[in-house]
mmCIF file of N, CA and C in Angstrom:
data_model
loop_
_atom_site.group_PDB
_atom_site.id
_atom_site.type_symbol
_atom_site.label_atom_id
_atom_site.label_comp_id
_atom_site.label_asym_id
_atom_site.label_seq_id
_atom_site.Cartn_x
_atom_site.Cartn_y
_atom_site.Cartn_z
ATOM 1 N N UNK M 1 -66.064 -45.351 -119.408
ATOM 2 C CA UNK M 1 -66.273 -43.980 -119.988
ATOM 3 C C UNK M 1 -65.408 -43.365 -120.555
ATOM 4 N N UNK M 2 -64.146 -43.699 -119.847
ATOM 5 C CA UNK M 2 -62.773 -42.092 -119.752
ATOM 6 C C UNK M 2 -62.679 -42.227 -121.184
ATOM 7 N N UNK M 3 -63.204 -43.164 -122.082
ATOM 8 C CA UNK M 3 -62.835 -43.515 -123.730
ATOM 9 C C UNK M 3 -63.429 -41.270 -124.474
ATOM 10 N N UNK M 4 -64.548 -41.294 -123.767
ATOM 11 C CA UNK M 4 -65.129 -40.493 -124.185
ATOM 12 C C UNK M 4 -64.764 -39.168 -123.646
ATOM 13 N N UNK M 5 -64.568 -39.024 -122.597
ATOM 14 C CA UNK M 5 -63.786 -37.694 -120.980
ATOM 15 C C UNK M 5 -62.536 -37.690 -122.046
ATOM 16 N N UNK M 6 -62.496 -36.584 -122.431
ATOM 17 C CA UNK M 6 -61.096 -35.333 -122.555
ATOM 18 C C UNK M 6 -59.758 -35.592 -121.523
ATOM 19 N N UNK M 7 -58.212 -36.288 -122.866
ATOM 20 C CA UNK M 7 -57.790 -36.969 -122.221
ATOM 21 C C UNK M 7 -56.959 -35.591 -121.967
ATOM 22 N N UNK M 8 -56.378 -35.132 -120.706
ATOM 23 C CA UNK M 8 -55.794 -34.358 -119.682
ATOM 24 C C UNK M 8 -54.186 -33.882 -119.199
ATOM 25 N N UNK M 9 -54.107 -34.543 -119.753
ATOM 26 C CA UNK M 9 -51.917 -34.065 -118.840
ATOM 27 C C UNK M 9 -51.728 -33.252 -117.524
ATOM 28 N N UNK M 10 -52.329 -32.971 -116.382
ATOM 29 C CA UNK M 10 -51.973 -32.974 -115.166
ATOM 30 C C UNK M 10 -50.791 -32.504 -114.651
ATOM 31 N N UNK M 11 -50.152 -31.134 -114.852
ATOM 32 C CA UNK M 11 -47.976 -31.218 -114.606
ATOM 33 C C UNK M 11 -48.979 -31.020 -112.842
ATOM 34 N N UNK M 12 -48.517 -31.098 -111.860
ATOM 35 C CA UNK M 12 -49.431 -30.541 -110.811
ATOM 36 C C UNK M 12 -47.863 -31.002 -109.249
ATOM 37 N N UNK M 13 -46.337 -30.788 -109.437
ATOM 38 C CA UNK M 13 -46.359 -30.932 -108.461
ATOM 39 C C UNK M 13 -46.827 -31.337 -106.139
ATOM 40 N N UNK M 14 -47.682 -30.721 -106.132
ATOM 41 C CA UNK M 14 -48.561 -30.803 -104.666
ATOM 42 C C UNK M 14 -48.940 -32.133 -105.096
ATOM 43 N N UNK M 15 -48.081 -33.571 -104.546
ATOM 44 C CA UNK M 15 -49.903 -34.391 -104.162
ATOM 45 C C UNK M 15 -50.593 -34.548 -103.792
ATOM 46 N N UNK M 16 -50.925 -33.719 -102.226
ATOM 47 C CA UNK M 16 -52.294 -33.965 -102.716
ATOM 48 C C UNK M 16 -53.541 -33.011 -103.569
ATOM 49 N N UNK M 17 -52.841 -31.518 -103.679
ATOM 50 C CA UNK M 17 -54.164 -31.169 -105.039
ATOM 51 C C UNK M 17 -53.607 -32.178 -106.493
ATOM 52 N N UNK M 18 -53.084 -32.439 -106.331
ATOM 53 C CA UNK M 18 -53.154 -33.550 -107.593
ATOM 54 C C UNK M 18 -54.119 -34.597 -107.589
ATOM 55 N N UNK M 19 -53.866 -35.546 -107.017
ATOM 56 C CA UNK M 19 -55.121 -36.152 -106.427
ATOM 57 C C UNK M 19 -56.034 -36.197 -106.103
ATOM 58 N N UNK M 20 -56.595 -33.973 -105.854
ATOM 59 C CA UNK M 20 -57.774 -34.093 -104.869
ATOM 60 C C UNK M 20 -58.553 -33.861 -106.801
ATOM 61 N N UNK M 21 -57.736 -32.553 -107.909
ATOM 62 C CA UNK M 21 -58.301 -32.615 -109.090
ATOM 63 C C UNK M 21 -58.636 -33.543 -109.112
ATOM 64 N N UNK M 22 -57.714 -35.095 -109.329
ATOM 65 C CA UNK M 22 -58.246 -36.034 -110.557
ATOM 66 C C UNK M 22 -59.204 -36.622 -109.158
ATOM 67 N N UNK M 23 -58.819 -37.174 -108.929
ATOM 68 C CA UNK M 23 -60.537 -37.415 -107.060
ATOM 69 C C UNK M 23 -61.783 -36.687 -107.720
ATOM 70 N N UNK M 24 -61.597 -35.455 -107.929
ATOM 71 C CA UNK M 24 -62.979 -34.736 -108.126
ATOM 72 C C UNK M 24 -63.599 -35.081 -109.798
ATOM 73 N N UNK M 25 -62.771 -34.838 -110.376
ATOM 74 C CA UNK M 25 -62.620 -35.124 -111.609
ATOM 75 C C UNK M 25 -63.474 -36.485 -112.122
ATOM 76 N N UNK M 26 -63.472 -37.555 -111.766
ATOM 77 C CA UNK M 26 -63.391 -38.746 -112.202
ATOM 78 C C UNK M 26 -64.142 -38.790 -111.165
ATOM 79 N N UNK M 27 -65.215 -38.137 -109.817
ATOM 80 C CA UNK M 27 -66.514 -38.595 -109.627
ATOM 81 C C UNK M 27 -67.360 -37.664 -109.688
ATOM 82 N N UNK M 28 -67.005 -36.515 -110.982
ATOM 83 C CA UNK M 28 -68.000 -36.323 -111.854
ATOM 84 C C UNK M 28 -68.662 -36.334 -113.011
ATOM 85 N N UNK M 29 -67.242 -37.804 -113.092
ATOM 86 C CA UNK M 29 -66.854 -37.794 -115.331
ATOM 87 C C UNK M 29 -66.864 -37.030 -115.783
ATOM 88 N N UNK M 30 -65.659 -36.105 -115.785
ATOM 89 C CA UNK M 30 -65.818 -34.791 -116.748
ATOM 90 C C UNK M 30 -64.393 -34.453 -117.451
ATOM 91 N N UNK M 31 -63.762 -35.646 -117.090
ATOM 92 C CA UNK M 31 -62.295 -35.239 -117.403
ATOM 93 C C UNK M 31 -61.235 -36.539 -116.782
ATOM 94 N N UNK M 32 -60.731 -37.154 -117.805
ATOM 95 C CA UNK M 32 -59.448 -38.478 -117.436
ATOM 96 C C UNK M 32 -58.585 -37.677 -117.620
ATOM 97 N N UNK M 33 -57.881 -37.897 -116.468
ATOM 98 C CA UNK M 33 -56.213 -36.766 -115.959
ATOM 99 C C UNK M 33 -55.276 -37.513 -115.893
ATOM 100 N N UNK M 34 -53.856 -37.344 -116.035
ATOM 101 C CA UNK M 34 -53.347 -38.471 -115.857
ATOM 102 C C UNK M 34 -52.231 -37.720 -115.544
ATOM 103 N N UNK M 35 -51.670 -37.863 -114.926
ATOM 104 C CA UNK M 35 -50.723 -37.302 -114.113
ATOM 105 C C UNK M 35 -49.313 -37.439 -114.222
ATOM 106 N N UNK M 36 -48.201 -35.715 -114.049
ATOM 107 C CA UNK M 36 -47.627 -35.969 -113.460
ATOM 108 C C UNK M 36 -46.751 -34.886 -112.966
ATOM 109 N N UNK M 37 -45.762 -35.375 -111.312
ATOM 110 C CA UNK M 37 -46.264 -34.374 -110.326
ATOM 111 C C UNK M 37 -44.477 -33.368 -110.831
ATOM 112 N N UNK M 38 -43.920 -33.385 -111.777
ATOM 113 C CA UNK M 38 -43.087 -32.529 -112.762
ATOM 114 C C UNK M 38 -43.069 -32.217 -113.311
ATOM 115 N N UNK M 39 -42.247 -31.644 -114.352
ATOM 116 C CA UNK M 39 -41.492 -31.026 -115.878
ATOM 117 C C UNK M 39 -41.270 -32.512 -117.109
ATOM 118 N N UNK M 40 -40.281 -32.772 -115.884
ATOM 119 C CA UNK M 40 -39.727 -33.852 -116.730
ATOM 120 C C UNK M 40 -40.381 -35.346 -117.061
ATOM 121 N N UNK M 41 -41.148 -35.219 -116.058
ATOM 122 C CA UNK M 41 -42.529 -36.922 -116.492
ATOM 123 C C UNK M 41 -42.648 -36.398 -117.822
ATOM 124 N N UNK M 42 -43.209 -34.690 -117.122
ATOM 125 C CA UNK M 42 -44.725 -34.621 -118.142
ATOM 126 C C UNK M 42 -43.871 -33.917 -120.213
ATOM 127 N N UNK M 43 -42.885 -33.723 -119.791
ATOM 128 C CA UNK M 43 -42.091 -34.471 -120.877
ATOM 129 C C UNK M 43 -41.617 -35.490 -122.064
ATOM 130 N N UNK M 44 -41.956 -36.535 -120.902
ATOM 131 C CA UNK M 44 -42.043 -38.376 -121.231
ATOM 132 C C UNK M 44 -42.787 -38.342 -121.211
ATOM 133 N N UNK M 45 -44.402 -38.269 -120.752
ATOM 134 C CA UNK M 45 -45.467 -38.806 -120.743
ATOM 135 C C UNK M 45 -46.467 -38.011 -122.599
ATOM 136 N N UNK M 46 -45.581 -36.021 -122.603
ATOM 137 C CA UNK M 46 -46.458 -35.878 -124.038
ATOM 138 C C UNK M 46 -45.621 -36.428 -124.741
ATOM 139 N N UNK M 47 -44.082 -36.764 -124.718
ATOM 140 C CA UNK M 47 -43.152 -37.532 -126.314
ATOM 141 C C UNK M 47 -44.441 -38.919 -126.948
ATOM 142 N N UNK M 48 -45.151 -39.894 -125.117
ATOM 143 C CA UNK M 48 -45.501 -41.052 -125.820
ATOM 144 C C UNK M 48 -46.902 -40.752 -126.260
ATOM 145 N N UNK M 49 -47.796 -39.751 -126.158
ATOM 146 C CA UNK M 49 -49.286 -40.298 -126.331
ATOM 147 C C UNK M 49 -49.764 -38.853 -126.184
ATOM 148 N N UNK M 50 -50.939 -39.138 -126.502
ATOM 149 C CA UNK M 50 -51.972 -38.246 -127.276
ATOM 150 C C UNK M 50 -52.531 -37.139 -126.350
ATOM 151 N N UNK M 51 -52.790 -36.085 -125.848
ATOM 152 C CA UNK M 51 -53.305 -36.150 -125.003
ATOM 153 C C UNK M 51 -54.261 -34.250 -125.841
ATOM 154 N N UNK M 52 -55.884 -34.146 -125.070
ATOM 155 C CA UNK M 52 -56.552 -33.481 -126.187
ATOM 156 C C UNK M 52 -55.961 -31.932 -124.805
ATOM 157 N N UNK M 53 -55.562 -31.517 -124.153
ATOM 158 C CA UNK M 53 -55.072 -30.197 -123.170
ATOM 159 C C UNK M 53 -53.684 -30.793 -122.359
ATOM 160 N N UNK M 54 -53.669 -29.945 -121.547
ATOM 161 C CA UNK M 54 -52.548 -30.147 -120.674
ATOM 162 C C UNK M 54 -53.113 -28.487 -119.605
ATOM 163 N N UNK M 55 -52.630 -29.278 -117.800
ATOM 164 C CA UNK M 55 -52.732 -28.429 -116.641
ATOM 165 C C UNK M 55 -51.477 -29.049 -116.504
ATOM 166 N N UNK M 56 -50.578 -27.136 -116.995
ATOM 167 C CA UNK M 56 -49.505 -26.663 -116.013
ATOM 168 C C UNK M 56 -49.780 -26.195 -115.591
ATOM 169 N N UNK M 57 -48.321 -26.730 -113.987
ATOM 170 C CA UNK M 57 -48.571 -25.570 -113.048
ATOM 171 C C UNK M 57 -47.188 -24.905 -113.365
ATOM 172 N N UNK M 58 -46.764 -23.664 -113.130
ATOM 173 C CA UNK M 58 -45.897 -23.375 -113.009
ATOM 174 C C UNK M 58 -44.219 -23.064 -111.755
ATOM 175 N N UNK M 59 -45.077 -23.666 -111.050
ATOM 176 C CA UNK M 59 -43.569 -23.848 -109.920
ATOM 177 C C UNK M 59 -42.115 -24.458 -110.857
ATOM 178 N N UNK M 60 -42.325 -24.945 -111.483
ATOM 179 C CA UNK M 60 -41.314 -24.781 -111.573
ATOM 180 C C UNK M 60 -41.490 -23.949 -113.903
ATOM 181 N N UNK M 61 -41.281 -22.398 -113.384
ATOM 182 C CA UNK M 61 -41.462 -21.632 -114.422
ATOM 183 C C UNK M 61 -41.106 -21.428 -115.860
ATOM 184 N N UNK M 62 -40.135 -21.968 -115.068
ATOM 185 C CA UNK M 62 -38.808 -21.398 -116.895
ATOM 186 C C UNK M 62 -38.783 -22.690 -117.294
ATOM 187 N N UNK M 63 -39.352 -24.165 -116.166
ATOM 188 C CA UNK M 63 -38.788 -25.356 -116.962
ATOM 189 C C UNK M 63 -40.446 -25.321 -118.123
ATOM 190 N N UNK M 64 -41.906 -24.513 -117.296
ATOM 191 C CA UNK M 64 -42.607 -24.813 -118.080
ATOM 192 C C UNK M 64 -42.702 -24.084 -119.175
ATOM 193 N N UNK M 65 -42.236 -23.281 -119.060
ATOM 194 C CA UNK M 65 -42.746 -21.699 -120.138
ATOM 195 C C UNK M 65 -41.939 -23.308 -121.664
ATOM 196 N N UNK M 66 -40.719 -24.078 -121.454
ATOM 197 C CA UNK M 66 -39.881 -23.635 -122.655
ATOM 198 C C UNK M 66 -40.270 -25.628 -122.772
ATOM 199 N N UNK M 67 -41.253 -26.272 -122.521
ATOM 200 C CA UNK M 67 -42.241 -27.275 -122.344
ATOM 201 C C UNK M 67 -43.440 -26.920 -123.062
ATOM 202 N N UNK M 68 -43.498 -25.738 -123.102
ATOM 203 C CA UNK M 68 -45.183 -25.150 -123.362
ATOM 204 C C UNK M 68 -44.622 -24.395 -125.102
ATOM 205 N N UNK M 69 -43.675 -23.834 -124.838
ATOM 206 C CA UNK M 69 -42.909 -23.739 -125.998
ATOM 207 C C UNK M 69 -42.940 -24.613 -126.769
ATOM 208 N N UNK M 70 -42.824 -26.320 -126.790
ATOM 209 C CA UNK M 70 -41.928 -27.181 -127.282
ATOM 210 C C UNK M 70 -43.514 -28.036 -127.941
ATOM 211 N N UNK M 71 -44.195 -27.666 -127.371
ATOM 212 C CA UNK M 71 -45.569 -28.684 -127.585
ATOM 213 C C UNK M 71 -46.363 -27.174 -128.962
ATOM 214 N N UNK M 72 -45.423 -26.385 -128.523
ATOM 215 C CA UNK M 72 -46.637 -25.225 -129.681
ATOM 216 C C UNK M 72 -45.418 -25.522 -130.886
ATOM 217 N N UNK M 73 -44.588 -25.959 -130.850
ATOM 218 C CA UNK M 73 -43.384 -26.575 -132.170
ATOM 219 C C UNK M 73 -43.524 -27.445 -133.117
ATOM 220 N N UNK M 74 -44.796 -28.589 -131.852
ATOM 221 C CA UNK M 74 -45.064 -29.188 -132.193
ATOM 222 C C UNK M 74 -44.042 -31.226 -132.018
ATOM 223 N N UNK M 75 -43.665 -30.546 -131.265
ATOM 224 C CA UNK M 75 -42.232 -31.839 -130.856
ATOM 225 C C UNK M 75 -42.802 -32.905 -129.682
ATOM 226 N N UNK M 76 -44.236 -33.021 -129.845
ATOM 227 C CA UNK M 76 -44.435 -34.022 -128.674
ATOM 228 C C UNK M 76 -45.976 -34.431 -129.528
ATOM 229 N N UNK M 77 -46.224 -36.256 -129.437
ATOM 230 C CA UNK M 77 -47.582 -36.859 -129.777
ATOM 231 C C UNK M 77 -49.118 -35.027 -129.176
ATOM 232 N N UNK M 78 -48.811 -35.136 -128.624
ATOM 233 C CA UNK M 78 -50.291 -33.964 -128.441
ATOM 234 C C UNK M 78 -50.024 -33.235 -129.764
ATOM 235 N N UNK M 79 -51.149 -32.684 -129.631
ATOM 236 C CA UNK M 79 -51.401 -31.760 -130.655
ATOM 237 C C UNK M 79 -50.601 -30.005 -130.407
ATOM 238 N N UNK M 80 -50.406 -29.423 -131.111
ATOM 239 C CA UNK M 80 -49.184 -28.523 -130.914
ATOM 240 C C UNK M 80 -50.142 -27.359 -130.581
ATOM 241 N N UNK M 81 -51.451 -27.693 -130.727
ATOM 242 C CA UNK M 81 -53.197 -26.276 -130.849
ATOM 243 C C UNK M 81 -53.303 -27.362 -129.495
ATOM 244 N N UNK M 82 -53.026 -27.816 -128.451
ATOM 245 C CA UNK M 82 -53.924 -28.452 -127.115
ATOM 246 C C UNK M 82 -54.460 -27.067 -126.279
ATOM 247 N N UNK M 83 -55.854 -27.445 -126.085
ATOM 248 C CA UNK M 83 -55.888 -25.992 -125.213
ATOM 249 C C UNK M 83 -54.522 -27.124 -123.740
ATOM 250 N N UNK M 84 -54.633 -24.976 -123.270
ATOM 251 C CA UNK M 84 -53.839 -25.013 -122.124
ATOM 252 C C UNK M 84 -54.259 -24.523 -120.890
ATOM 253 N N UNK M 85 -54.256 -25.058 -120.027
ATOM 254 C CA UNK M 85 -53.983 -23.912 -118.877
ATOM 255 C C UNK M 85 -53.533 -23.964 -117.809
ATOM 256 N N UNK M 86 -52.813 -22.843 -117.465
ATOM 257 C CA UNK M 86 -51.920 -23.179 -116.410
ATOM 258 C C UNK M 86 -52.410 -22.655 -115.095
ATOM 259 N N UNK M 87 -51.667 -23.399 -114.034
ATOM 260 C CA UNK M 87 -51.607 -23.038 -112.761
ATOM 261 C C UNK M 87 -50.186 -21.986 -112.343
ATOM 262 N N UNK M 88 -51.200 -21.253 -110.936
ATOM 263 C CA UNK M 88 -49.467 -19.969 -111.253
ATOM 264 C C UNK M 88 -50.349 -20.024 -109.675
ATOM 265 N N UNK M 89 -49.407 -19.477 -109.145
ATOM 266 C CA UNK M 89 -49.469 -18.858 -108.040
ATOM 267 C C UNK M 89 -48.632 -16.968 -107.438
ATOM 268 N N UNK M 90 -47.273 -17.652 -108.453
ATOM 269 C CA UNK M 90 -46.722 -15.907 -108.054
ATOM 270 C C UNK M 90 -46.267 -15.316 -109.851
ATOM 271 N N UNK M 91 -47.494 -15.624 -110.518
ATOM 272 C CA UNK M 91 -46.659 -15.536 -112.042
ATOM 273 C C UNK M 91 -45.942 -14.260 -112.218
ATOM 274 N N UNK M 92 -44.983 -14.205 -112.496
ATOM 275 C CA UNK M 92 -44.378 -12.480 -112.329
ATOM 276 C C UNK M 92 -44.856 -12.265 -114.106
ATOM 277 N N UNK M 93 -45.017 -10.661 -114.569
ATOM 278 C CA UNK M 93 -45.298 -10.440 -116.298
ATOM 279 C C UNK M 93 -44.898 -10.855 -116.695
ATOM 280 N N UNK M 94 -43.432 -10.483 -116.936
ATOM 281 C CA UNK M 94 -42.707 -11.752 -117.785
ATOM 282 C C UNK M 94 -43.363 -12.900 -118.134
ATOM 283 N N UNK M 95 -44.018 -13.277 -117.358
ATOM 284 C CA UNK M 95 -44.195 -14.510 -117.829
ATOM 285 C C UNK M 95 -45.469 -15.141 -118.859
ATOM 286 N N UNK M 96 -46.198 -13.992 -117.523
ATOM 287 C CA UNK M 96 -47.626 -13.990 -118.039
ATOM 288 C C UNK M 96 -47.419 -13.117 -119.533
ATOM 289 N N UNK M 97 -46.763 -12.378 -119.523
ATOM 290 C CA UNK M 97 -46.344 -12.314 -120.988
ATOM 291 C C UNK M 97 -46.419 -13.037 -123.108
ATOM 292 N N UNK M 98 -45.330 -14.334 -122.167
ATOM 293 C CA UNK M 98 -44.714 -14.926 -122.411
ATOM 294 C C UNK M 98 -46.257 -16.093 -122.756
ATOM 295 N N UNK M 99 -46.552 -15.990 -121.410
ATOM 296 C CA UNK M 99 -48.034 -17.649 -121.122
ATOM 297 C C UNK M 99 -48.563 -16.854 -123.011
ATOM 298 N N UNK M 100 -48.608 -15.466 -123.071
ATOM 299 C CA UNK M 100 -50.130 -15.197 -123.613
ATOM 300 C C UNK M 100 -49.755 -15.262 -125.616
ATOM 301 N N UNK M 101 -48.162 -14.871 -125.362
ATOM 302 C CA UNK M 101 -47.975 -15.106 -126.780
ATOM 303 C C UNK M 101 -47.793 -17.041 -127.301
ATOM 304 N N UNK M 102 -47.764 -17.804 -125.723
ATOM 305 C CA UNK M 102 -47.639 -18.986 -126.443
ATOM 306 C C UNK M 102 -48.733 -19.857 -126.033
ATOM 307 N N UNK M 103 -50.080 -19.572 -125.939
ATOM 308 C CA UNK M 103 -51.283 -19.334 -126.688
ATOM 309 C C UNK M 103 -51.635 -19.965 -124.996
ATOM 310 N N UNK M 104 -51.198 -19.762 -124.392
ATOM 311 C CA UNK M 104 -52.075 -20.911 -123.194
ATOM 312 C C UNK M 104 -53.390 -19.864 -123.259
ATOM 313 N N UNK M 105 -55.175 -20.920 -123.325
ATOM 314 C CA UNK M 105 -56.043 -21.019 -122.804
ATOM 315 C C UNK M 105 -56.207 -19.889 -121.439
ATOM 316 N N UNK M 106 -55.498 -19.375 -120.610
ATOM 317 C CA UNK M 106 -55.695 -19.409 -119.138
ATOM 318 C C UNK M 106 -55.242 -19.675 -118.485
ATOM 319 N N UNK M 107 -54.941 -18.489 -117.546
ATOM 320 C CA UNK M 107 -53.707 -18.689 -116.673
ATOM 321 C C UNK M 107 -54.843 -18.370 -115.651
ATOM 322 N N UNK M 108 -55.188 -19.929 -114.457
ATOM 323 C CA UNK M 108 -55.961 -19.618 -112.875
ATOM 324 C C UNK M 108 -54.737 -19.212 -112.170
ATOM 325 N N UNK M 109 -54.974 -17.980 -111.137
ATOM 326 C CA UNK M 109 -54.304 -18.712 -110.145
ATOM 327 C C UNK M 109 -54.858 -19.188 -108.668
ATOM 328 N N UNK M 110 -53.732 -19.606 -108.235
ATOM 329 C CA UNK M 110 -54.220 -20.293 -107.064
ATOM 330 C C UNK M 110 -53.802 -19.772 -105.409
ATOM 331 N N UNK M 111 -54.702 -20.468 -104.467
ATOM 332 C CA UNK M 111 -55.183 -21.586 -104.930
ATOM 333 C C UNK M 111 -56.863 -21.404 -106.136
ATOM 334 N N UNK M 112 -56.738 -22.078 -106.217
ATOM 335 C CA UNK M 112 -57.677 -23.021 -107.693
ATOM 336 C C UNK M 112 -59.195 -23.371 -106.629
ATOM 337 N N UNK M 113 -60.484 -23.270 -108.019
ATOM 338 C CA UNK M 113 -61.245 -23.770 -107.283
ATOM 339 C C UNK M 113 -60.969 -25.143 -108.681
ATOM 340 N N UNK M 114 -62.041 -26.557 -108.234
ATOM 341 C CA UNK M 114 -61.575 -26.897 -108.490
ATOM 342 C C UNK M 114 -62.184 -26.969 -109.479
ATOM 343 N N UNK M 115 -63.493 -25.836 -109.783
ATOM 344 C CA UNK M 115 -64.586 -26.354 -110.793
ATOM 345 C C UNK M 115 -64.454 -25.550 -111.543
ATOM 346 N N UNK M 116 -63.531 -24.188 -111.027
ATOM 347 C CA UNK M 116 -63.498 -23.783 -112.845
ATOM 348 C C UNK M 116 -62.500 -24.580 -113.278
ATOM 349 N N UNK M 117 -60.960 -24.714 -112.870
ATOM 350 C CA UNK M 117 -60.551 -25.487 -113.209
ATOM 351 C C UNK M 117 -60.887 -26.636 -114.794
ATOM 352 N N UNK M 118 -61.557 -27.658 -114.388
ATOM 353 C CA UNK M 118 -63.085 -27.962 -114.653
ATOM 354 C C UNK M 118 -63.443 -27.656 -115.610
ATOM 355 N N UNK M 119 -64.275 -26.458 -115.966
ATOM 356 C CA UNK M 119 -65.212 -26.107 -116.310
ATOM 357 C C UNK M 119 -64.415 -25.335 -117.316
ATOM 358 N N UNK M 120 -63.499 -24.486 -117.310
ATOM 359 C CA UNK M 120 -61.959 -24.304 -118.300
ATOM 360 C C UNK M 120 -61.451 -25.259 -119.174
ATOM 361 N N UNK M 121 -61.490 -26.275 -119.062
ATOM 362 C CA UNK M 121 -61.115 -27.168 -119.348
ATOM 363 C C UNK M 121 -62.563 -28.344 -120.418
ATOM 364 N N UNK M 122 -63.408 -28.071 -119.860
ATOM 365 C CA UNK M 122 -63.939 -29.422 -120.783
ATOM 366 C C UNK M 122 -65.500 -28.201 -121.445
ATOM 367 N N UNK M 123 -65.309 -26.653 -120.523
ATOM 368 C CA UNK M 123 -66.235 -26.172 -121.405
ATOM 369 C C UNK M 123 -66.196 -24.646 -121.958
ATOM 370 N N UNK M 124 -64.178 -24.817 -122.182
ATOM 371 C CA UNK M 124 -63.761 -24.418 -122.545
ATOM 372 C C UNK M 124 -64.436 -22.218 -122.638
ATOM 373 N N UNK M 125 -64.326 -22.742 -121.556
ATOM 374 C CA UNK M 125 -64.826 -21.266 -120.516
ATOM 375 C C UNK M 125 -63.366 -20.561 -120.359
ATOM 376 N N UNK M 126 -63.752 -19.322 -120.636
ATOM 377 C CA UNK M 126 -62.503 -18.096 -120.747
ATOM 378 C C UNK M 126 -62.230 -17.385 -119.098
ATOM 379 N N UNK M 127 -61.039 -17.258 -118.926
ATOM 380 C CA UNK M 127 -60.893 -17.208 -118.005
ATOM 381 C C UNK M 127 -61.351 -15.535 -117.532
#
């Protein structure tokens, strides 16, 4: 069943939030999430496998922005134009400008409603 679902890499440092998002998506049959607890781990996964999209937390802001830049430059197995949804607790104005320039589809503020996140990914709903 998961072969038909979009494969999304979820980069989220908070274990409970990460697991909750994955379990809800699995129960609803909407997204096949793969998990990374850090940007460093995400880099390894993105280099090895292709994903349909990415949910990227800005906890490690500079590293996350660099990862998104590298994705857009085509340095990973994932397509350079893959849909990226960003989760941010306190995004700085310069980060928001850079995210827009890097083609982030959407920035969702934390705490995030899981239904909003899933709809943004699956329906390609704009923020």
